[in-house]
CSV table of C-alpha atoms in Angstrom, one decimal:
chain,number,residue,atom,x,y,z
A,530,UNK,CA,0.0,0.0,0.0
A,531,UNK,CA,2.8,2.4,1.0
A,532,UNK,CA,4.5,1.6,-2.3
A,533,UNK,CA,1.5,2.7,-4.3
A,534,UNK,CA,1.2,5.8,-2.2
A,535,UNK,CA,4.8,6.6,-3.1
A,536,UNK,CA,4.2,6.1,-6.8
A,537,UNK,CA,1.1,8.3,-6.6
A,538,UNK,CA,3.0,11.0,-4.8
A,539,UNK,CA,5.8,10.8,-7.3
A,540,UNK,CA,3.3,11.1,-10.2
A,541,UNK,CA,1.7,14.1,-8.5
A,542,UNK,CA,5.1,15.7,-8.1
A,543,UNK,CA,5.9,15.0,-11.8
A,544,UNK,CA,2.6,16.4,-13.0
A,545,UNK,CA,3.0,19.5,-10.8
A,546,UNK,CA,6.5,20.0,-12.2
A,547,UNK,CA,5.3,19.5,-15.8
A,548,UNK,CA,2.5,22.0,-15.2
A,549,UNK,CA,4.9,24.5,-13.7
A,550,UNK,CA,7.3,24.0,-16.7
A,551,UNK,CA,4.4,24.4,-19.2
A,552,UNK,CA,3.2,27.6,-17.5
A,553,UNK,CA,6.7,29.0,-17.5
A,554,UNK,CA,7.2,28.0,-21.1
A,555,UNK,CA,4.0,29.7,-22.1
A,556,UNK,CA,4.9,32.8,-20.2
A,557,UNK,CA,8.3,32.9,-21.8
A,558,UNK,CA,6.7,32.4,-25.2
A,559,UNK,CA,4.2,35.2,-24.6
A,560,UNK,CA,7.1,37.5,-23.6
A,561,UNK,CA,8.9,36.4,-26.8
A,562,UNK,CA,5.9,37.0,-28.9
A,563,UNK,CA,5.5,40.5,-27.6
A,564,UNK,CA,9.1,41.5,-28.2
A,565,UNK,CA,9.7,43.7,-31.2
A,566,UNK,CA,12.0,42.3,-33.9
A,567,UNK,CA,13.4,44.0,-36.9
A,568,UNK,CA,12.2,42.6,-40.3
A,569,UNK,CA,15.6,43.3,-41.8
A,570,UNK,CA,18.4,43.1,-39.2
A,571,UNK,CA,20.3,46.3,-38.8
A,572,UNK,CA,23.6,44.4,-38.9
A,573,UNK,CA,23.0,43.9,-42.6
A,574,UNK,CA,23.2,47.7,-43.0
A,575,UNK,CA,20.5,47.8,-45.7
A,576,UNK,CA,19.5,51.4,-46.0
A,577,UNK,CA,17.2,53.1,-48.5
A,578,UNK,CA,20.2,54.9,-50.2
A,579,UNK,CA,21.9,51.6,-50.8
A,580,UNK,CA,19.0,50.3,-52.9
A,581,UNK,CA,19.6,50.8,-56.6
A,582,UNK,CA,16.9,48.4,-58.0
A,583,UNK,CA,13.6,47.1,-56.7
A,584,UNK,CA,11.9,44.0,-58.2
A,585,UNK,CA,8.2,43.4,-57.3
A,586,UNK,CA,6.5,40.2,-58.1
A,587,UNK,CA,3.0,38.7,-57.5
A,588,UNK,CA,3.3,34.9,-58.0
A,589,UNK,CA,1.1,33.2,-60.6
A,590,UNK,CA,1.7,35.5,-63.5
A,591,UNK,CA,-0.3,38.2,-61.8
A,592,UNK,CA,2.4,40.9,-62.2
A,593,UNK,CA,6.1,41.6,-62.2
A,594,UNK,CA,7.7,45.0,-62.2
A,595,UNK,CA,11.3,46.2,-62.1
A,596,UNK,CA,12.4,49.7,-61.0
A,597,UNK,CA,15.9,51.3,-61.2
A,598,UNK,CA,17.3,54.3,-59.4
A,599,UNK,CA,19.1,56.6,-61.9
A,600,UNK,CA,20.7,59.5,-60.3
A,601,UNK,CA,18.1,61.2,-58.2
A,602,UNK,CA,15.2,59.7,-60.0
A,603,UNK,CA,13.4,56.3,-60.1
A,604,UNK,CA,12.5,54.8,-63.5
A,605,UNK,CA,10.5,51.9,-64.9
A,606,UNK,CA,12.5,50.6,-67.8
A,607,UNK,CA,9.8,48.2,-69.2
A,608,UNK,CA,7.5,51.1,-70.1
A,609,UNK,CA,9.8,53.4,-72.2
A,610,UNK,CA,11.8,54.3,-69.1
A,611,UNK,CA,8.8,55.9,-67.5
A,612,UNK,CA,9.4,58.0,-64.4
A,613,UNK,CA,7.7,56.9,-61.1
A,614,UNK,CA,6.8,58.6,-57.9
A,615,UNK,CA,10.3,58.5,-56.3
A,616,UNK,CA,9.1,59.9,-53.0
A,617,UNK,CA,6.6,57.1,-52.6
A,618,UNK,CA,9.2,54.5,-53.6
A,619,UNK,CA,11.6,55.9,-51.0
A,620,UNK,CA,8.8,55.9,-48.4
A,621,UNK,CA,8.0,52.3,-49.2
A,622,UNK,CA,11.7,51.3,-48.8
A,623,UNK,CA,12.0,53.3,-45.5
A,624,UNK,CA,9.0,51.4,-44.1
A,625,UNK,CA,10.0,47.9,-45.0
A,626,UNK,CA,13.7,48.4,-44.1
A,627,UNK,CA,12.8,50.1,-40.8
A,628,UNK,CA,9.9,47.8,-40.0
A,629,UNK,CA,9.7,45.8,-36.8
A,630,UNK,CA,7.0,43.6,-35.5
A,631,UNK,CA,6.0,40.9,-33.1
A,632,UNK,CA,6.3,37.2,-33.7
A,633,UNK,CA,3.2,35.7,-35.4
A,634,UNK,CA,4.5,32.2,-36.0
A,635,UNK,CA,7.7,30.4,-36.9
A,636,UNK,CA,5.9,27.5,-38.4
A,637,UNK,CA,5.9,27.0,-42.2
A,638,UNK,CA,2.5,25.4,-41.9
A,639,UNK,CA,1.0,28.8,-41.0
A,640,UNK,CA,2.4,30.6,-44.0
A,641,UNK,CA,-0.6,29.9,-46.3
A,642,UNK,CA,-3.0,31.3,-43.7
A,643,UNK,CA,-1.0,34.5,-43.3
A,644,UNK,CA,-0.4,35.0,-47.0
A,645,UNK,CA,3.4,34.8,-46.9
A,646,UNK,CA,3.9,31.5,-48.6
A,647,UNK,CA,6.2,31.5,-51.6
A,648,UNK,CA,3.2,31.2,-54.0
A,649,UNK,CA,1.4,34.1,-52.3
A,650,UNK,CA,1.6,37.8,-51.4
A,651,UNK,CA,4.0,40.3,-52.8
A,652,UNK,CA,7.7,39.4,-53.3
A,653,UNK,CA,10.0,42.4,-52.8
A,654,UNK,CA,13.6,41.9,-53.9
A,655,UNK,CA,16.1,44.7,-53.2
A,656,UNK,CA,19.4,45.1,-55.0
A,657,UNK,CA,22.4,47.3,-54.6
A,658,UNK,CA,25.1,48.3,-57.1
A,659,UNK,CA,24.8,46.9,-60.6
A,660,UNK,CA,21.7,46.8,-62.8
A,661,UNK,CA,18.9,44.3,-63.3
A,662,UNK,CA,17.0,42.2,-60.8
A,663,UNK,CA,19.8,39.7,-60.7
A,664,UNK,CA,22.9,41.6,-61.7
A,665,UNK,CA,23.0,43.9,-58.7
A,666,UNK,CA,24.1,43.0,-55.1
A,667,UNK,CA,21.2,41.1,-53.4
A,668,UNK,CA,20.3,43.1,-50.3
A,669,UNK,CA,17.0,41.6,-49.1
A,670,UNK,CA,14.2,39.3,-50.3
A,671,UNK,CA,11.0,39.9,-48.5
A,672,UNK,CA,7.5,38.4,-48.6
A,673,UNK,CA,4.7,40.8,-47.7
A,674,UNK,CA,1.5,39.0,-46.8
A,675,UNK,CA,-2.1,39.9,-46.2
A,676,UNK,CA,-3.3,43.0,-44.5
A,677,UNK,CA,-5.2,42.9,-41.2
A,678,UNK,CA,-7.2,45.6,-39.4
A,679,UNK,CA,-5.4,47.3,-36.6
A,680,UNK,CA,-6.3,49.8,-33.9
A,681,UNK,CA,-4.8,52.8,-35.8
A,682,UNK,CA,-4.8,51.5,-39.4
A,683,UNK,CA,-4.1,48.5,-41.5
A,684,UNK,CA,-1.3,46.1,-40.4
A,685,UNK,CA,0.2,43.1,-42.2
A,686,UNK,CA,2.3,40.0,-42.0
A,687,UNK,CA,5.9,39.7,-43.4
A,688,UNK,CA,8.9,37.4,-43.5
A,689,UNK,CA,12.3,37.1,-45.1
A,690,UNK,CA,12.6,34.6,-47.9
A,691,UNK,CA,14.1,31.3,-46.6
A,692,UNK,CA,13.0,32.2,-43.0
A,693,UNK,CA,10.0,30.5,-41.4
A,694,UNK,CA,9.6,33.3,-38.8
A,695,UNK,CA,6.6,35.6,-39.7
A,696,UNK,CA,6.3,39.0,-38.1
A,697,UNK,CA,3.1,40.9,-37.4
A,698,UNK,CA,4.0,44.5,-38.6
A,699,UNK,CA,2.0,47.5,-37.3
A,700,UNK,CA,1.9,48.9,-40.8
A,701,UNK,CA,1.0,47.7,-44.3
A,702,UNK,CA,3.8,48.8,-46.8
A,703,UNK,CA,1.8,47.6,-49.8
A,704,UNK,CA,-0.6,50.5,-49.3
A,705,UNK,CA,2.2,52.9,-50.3
A,706,UNK,CA,2.4,51.4,-53.8
A,707,UNK,CA,-1.2,52.4,-54.6
A,708,UNK,CA,-3.7,50.5,-56.7
A,709,UNK,CA,-2.5,51.4,-60.2
A,710,UNK,CA,-0.9,48.7,-62.5
A,711,UNK,CA,2.0,49.0,-62.8
A,712,UNK,CA,2.4,50.6,-59.4
A,713,UNK,CA,3.9,54.0,-58.8
A,714,UNK,CA,4.0,55.4,-62.4
A,715,UNK,CA,4.1,59.2,-62.6
A,716,UNK,CA,1.6,60.4,-65.3
A,717,UNK,CA,2.8,64.0,-65.3
A,718,UNK,CA,4.3,65.5,-68.5
A,719,UNK,CA,6.8,67.3,-66.2
A,720,UNK,CA,7.8,64.3,-63.9
A,721,UNK,CA,7.6,65.2,-60.2
A,722,UNK,CA,10.8,63.4,-59.5
A,723,UNK,CA,12.8,65.9,-61.6
A,724,UNK,CA,13.4,68.8,-59.2
A,725,UNK,CA,12.8,72.3,-60.6
A,726,UNK,CA,13.0,75.7,-59.1
A,727,UNK,CA,10.5,78.5,-59.8
A,728,UNK,CA,9.9,79.2,-63.5
A,729,UNK,CA,11.2,82.6,-64.6
A,730,UNK,CA,10.8,82.4,-68.4
A,731,UNK,CA,8.5,80.7,-70.9
A,732,UNK,CA,8.7,80.9,-74.7
A,733,UNK,CA,5.5,79.8,-76.6
A,734,UNK,CA,5.8,79.0,-80.3
A,735,UNK,CA,2.7,78.0,-82.3
A,736,UNK,CA,1.1,78.5,-85.7
A,737,UNK,CA,-0.1,81.9,-84.5
A,738,UNK,CA,3.4,83.2,-83.8
A,739,UNK,CA,5.8,83.3,-80.9
A,740,UNK,CA,6.0,85.2,-77.6
A,741,UNK,CA,8.1,85.3,-74.5
A,742,UNK,CA,6.9,85.4,-70.9
A,743,UNK,CA,9.4,86.9,-68.5
A,744,UNK,CA,9.3,87.4,-64.8
A,745,UNK,CA,10.4,90.9,-63.7
A,746,UNK,CA,10.7,92.7,-60.3
A,747,UNK,CA,7.4,94.4,-59.6
A,748,UNK,CA,7.3,98.1,-58.6
A,749,UNK,CA,6.8,98.4,-54.9
A,750,UNK,CA,4.3,100.9,-53.3
A,751,UNK,CA,5.8,103.2,-50.8
A,752,UNK,CA,4.1,101.6,-47.8
A,753,UNK,CA,5.1,98.0,-48.8
A,754,UNK,CA,7.3,96.0,-46.5
A,755,UNK,CA,11.0,95.9,-47.5
A,756,UNK,CA,10.9,92.2,-48.4
A,757,UNK,CA,7.5,91.0,-49.6
A,758,UNK,CA,6.7,87.5,-48.4
A,759,UNK,CA,4.6,86.5,-51.3
A,760,UNK,CA,6.2,85.9,-54.7
A,761,UNK,CA,3.3,87.5,-56.4
A,762,UNK,CA,4.0,90.7,-54.6
A,763,UNK,CA,7.7,90.7,-55.5
A,764,UNK,CA,7.3,89.9,-59.2
A,765,UNK,CA,5.2,90.7,-62.2
A,766,UNK,CA,5.1,88.9,-65.6
A,767,UNK,CA,5.5,90.6,-68.9
A,768,UNK,CA,4.7,89.2,-72.4
A,769,UNK,CA,7.0,90.2,-75.2
A,770,UNK,CA,6.1,89.8,-78.9
A,771,UNK,CA,7.6,91.5,-81.9
A,772,UNK,CA,8.3,95.0,-80.6
A,773,UNK,CA,5.6,95.1,-77.8
A,774,UNK,CA,5.9,94.5,-74.1
A,775,UNK,CA,2.6,94.0,-72.2
A,776,UNK,CA,2.0,93.3,-68.5
A,777,UNK,CA,0.3,89.9,-67.8
A,778,UNK,CA,-2.6,89.5,-65.5
A,779,UNK,CA,-1.2,87.9,-62.3
A,780,UNK,CA,-4.1,85.5,-61.7
A,781,UNK,CA,-4.1,84.3,-65.3
A,782,UNK,CA,-0.3,83.7,-65.6
A,783,UNK,CA,-0.1,81.8,-62.3
A,784,UNK,CA,-3.2,79.7,-63.1
A,785,UNK,CA,-1.7,78.7,-66.4
A,786,UNK,CA,1.8,77.8,-64.9
A,787,UNK,CA,0.2,75.8,-62.1
A,788,UNK,CA,-1.8,73.9,-64.7
A,789,UNK,CA,1.4,73.2,-66.8
A,790,UNK,CA,3.2,71.8,-63.8
A,791,UNK,CA,0.3,69.4,-63.1
A,792,UNK,CA,-0.8,68.4,-66.7
A,793,UNK,CA,-0.9,64.6,-67.3
A,794,UNK,CA,-0.5,62.4,-70.3
A,795,UNK,CA,-2.6,59.4,-71.2
A,796,UNK,CA,0.1,57.0,-72.3
A,797,UNK,CA,3.8,56.8,-73.4
A,798,UNK,CA,5.2,55.8,-76.7
A,799,UNK,CA,8.7,54.9,-77.8
A,800,UNK,CA,10.9,58.0,-77.7
A,801,UNK,CA,13.3,56.5,-80.2
A,802,UNK,CA,10.8,56.7,-83.0
A,803,UNK,CA,11.1,59.8,-85.1
A,804,UNK,CA,7.7,59.7,-86.8
A,805,UNK,CA,5.7,61.8,-84.3
A,806,UNK,CA,6.3,65.2,-85.9
A,807,UNK,CA,7.4,66.7,-82.6
A,808,UNK,CA,7.6,70.5,-82.9
A,809,UNK,CA,5.5,70.8,-86.0
A,810,UNK,CA,2.4,71.9,-84.0
A,811,UNK,CA,4.3,74.1,-81.6
A,812,UNK,CA,6.7,74.3,-78.7
A,813,UNK,CA,6.9,75.4,-75.1
A,814,UNK,CA,10.3,76.1,-73.5
A,815,UNK,CA,10.4,76.7,-69.7
A,816,UNK,CA,13.4,78.1,-67.8
A,817,UNK,CA,13.7,78.1,-64.0
A,818,UNK,CA,15.8,80.2,-61.6
A,819,UNK,CA,18.8,78.0,-62.1
A,820,UNK,CA,18.6,78.2,-65.9
A,821,UNK,CA,17.3,74.6,-66.1
A,822,UNK,CA,15.2,74.0,-69.2
A,823,UNK,CA,12.2,71.9,-70.1
A,824,UNK,CA,11.3,71.7,-73.8
A,825,UNK,CA,7.8,70.5,-74.6
A,826,UNK,CA,7.1,69.9,-78.3
A,827,UNK,CA,3.7,69.2,-79.9
A,828,UNK,CA,3.4,66.9,-82.9
A,829,UNK,CA,0.9,65.3,-85.1
A,830,UNK,CA,-2.3,63.4,-84.2
A,831,UNK,CA,-1.6,60.1,-82.6
A,832,UNK,CA,-4.2,58.3,-84.8
A,833,UNK,CA,-5.7,58.9,-88.2
A,834,UNK,CA,-5.2,62.6,-89.2
A,835,UNK,CA,-9.0,62.8,-89.5
A,836,UNK,CA,-9.5,61.3,-86.0
A,837,UNK,CA,-9.2,64.3,-83.7
A,838,UNK,CA,-10.1,62.2,-80.7
A,839,UNK,CA,-7.1,60.0,-81.0
A,840,UNK,CA,-4.9,62.5,-79.1
A,841,UNK,CA,-1.7,64.4,-79.9
A,842,UNK,CA,1.9,63.4,-79.5
A,843,UNK,CA,3.6,65.6,-77.0
A,844,UNK,CA,7.3,65.2,-76.2
A,845,UNK,CA,9.4,66.3,-73.2
A,846,UNK,CA,12.8,66.5,-74.7
A,847,UNK,CA,14.8,66.9,-71.5
A,848,UNK,CA,13.0,64.0,-69.7
A,849,UNK,CA,13.3,61.9,-72.9
A,850,UNK,CA,9.5,61.1,-72.9
A,851,UNK,CA,7.1,61.1,-75.8
A,852,UNK,CA,3.5,61.0,-74.6
A,853,UNK,CA,0.0,61.0,-76.0
A,854,UNK,CA,-2.7,63.3,-74.6
A,855,UNK,CA,-6.1,64.6,-75.7
A,856,UNK,CA,-5.7,67.4,-78.3
A,857,UNK,CA,-8.1,69.5,-76.3
A,858,UNK,CA,-5.6,69.3,-73.4
A,859,UNK,CA,-2.4,69.7,-75.3
A,860,UNK,CA,-3.6,73.0,-77.0
A,861,UNK,CA,-3.5,74.7,-73.6
A,862,UNK,CA,0.3,74.2,-73.5
A,863,UNK,CA,0.3,77.0,-76.1
A,864,UNK,CA,-2.3,79.5,-74.9
A,865,UNK,CA,-3.2,82.5,-77.0
A,866,UNK,CA,-1.4,85.6,-75.7
A,867,UNK,CA,-4.6,87.4,-74.9
A,868,UNK,CA,-5.6,84.7,-72.4
A,869,UNK,CA,-2.6,85.7,-70.2
A,870,UNK,CA,-3.1,89.5,-70.5
A,871,UNK,CA,-6.7,89.5,-69.3
A,872,UNK,CA,-8.5,88.2,-66.2
A,873,UNK,CA,-9.7,84.6,-66.7
A,874,UNK,CA,-13.4,84.1,-67.3
A,875,UNK,CA,-15.4,82.5,-64.5
A,876,UNK,CA,-15.3,79.5,-64.4
A,877,UNK,CA,-11.6,79.3,-65.5
A,878,UNK,CA,-10.9,77.3,-68.6
A,879,UNK,CA,-8.2,75.4,-66.6
A,880,UNK,CA,-11.0,73.9,-64.5
A,881,UNK,CA,-12.6,72.1,-67.4
A,882,UNK,CA,-9.7,70.9,-69.5
A,883,UNK,CA,-10.2,67.3,-70.5
């Protein structure tokens, strides 16, 4: 009898020890799960400035896009070297390279559920010096999984390729890429990634003739502050044509220049083709404070000559882009002189340009 009591006591001691160990293990696991871990270890020294190429891929032939950093700009070589929104690309890189999260799982069996299996999610491959998705130094290979709701915004799962550990990130980097396909393309005729200072001169040449717009110091009233804070108080614009010099209407000239900076194209075409007739329909040359030039040249109809709705070829010579945009939009790159000398009608024509 005493022997059985001893066995029973030993079993109780073992069960108690096992329970204590299990509770301790679970507590340690909870502490481990709550600890923030970097997605890309800082010891690898992968910083945004080191990244020279980004390759994005959605498995299953759903999309594959390769971007390259060229100087201060980001380009998309597969679409006639299109410019992309470099600020958003850099923000995307900052987020994923600086991301940290808590452990979601370290079991490969859970990858499917979290959207980070090799056949799922978004694959992000970062490369350093050299060109091409393979030619450059491999810096990081990341799997971004499905988004999940969080207390202050959408969160997501992510892991490094070849690593079973999945982190729960308190951000969703994919959102920074937007919903367009391909992601991040910049549709502006004057790419936003090309830095420019304030425009000081513009020469317009069209079938109606040529004129020069020039910024000049404005005469100051006697009671004006010594250094006006607003550019429109410091400067005026004049329009020179033939032997005449006229003063522009401030509202009209600034409205037009603001529109020129924001005008968008519909699509790109191969800039190496010389059959667009660029310059035959007119030209706009812009010069900024640092004597940087943008030369925009208008060409022939993009479709049949009789099809006015096909659009017009418009080239940005400096950016090495040839675009197509509606003729009704392109014509405002070469406005009639009178439009800039008089107050704009209400509503402004720049509010209804197609």
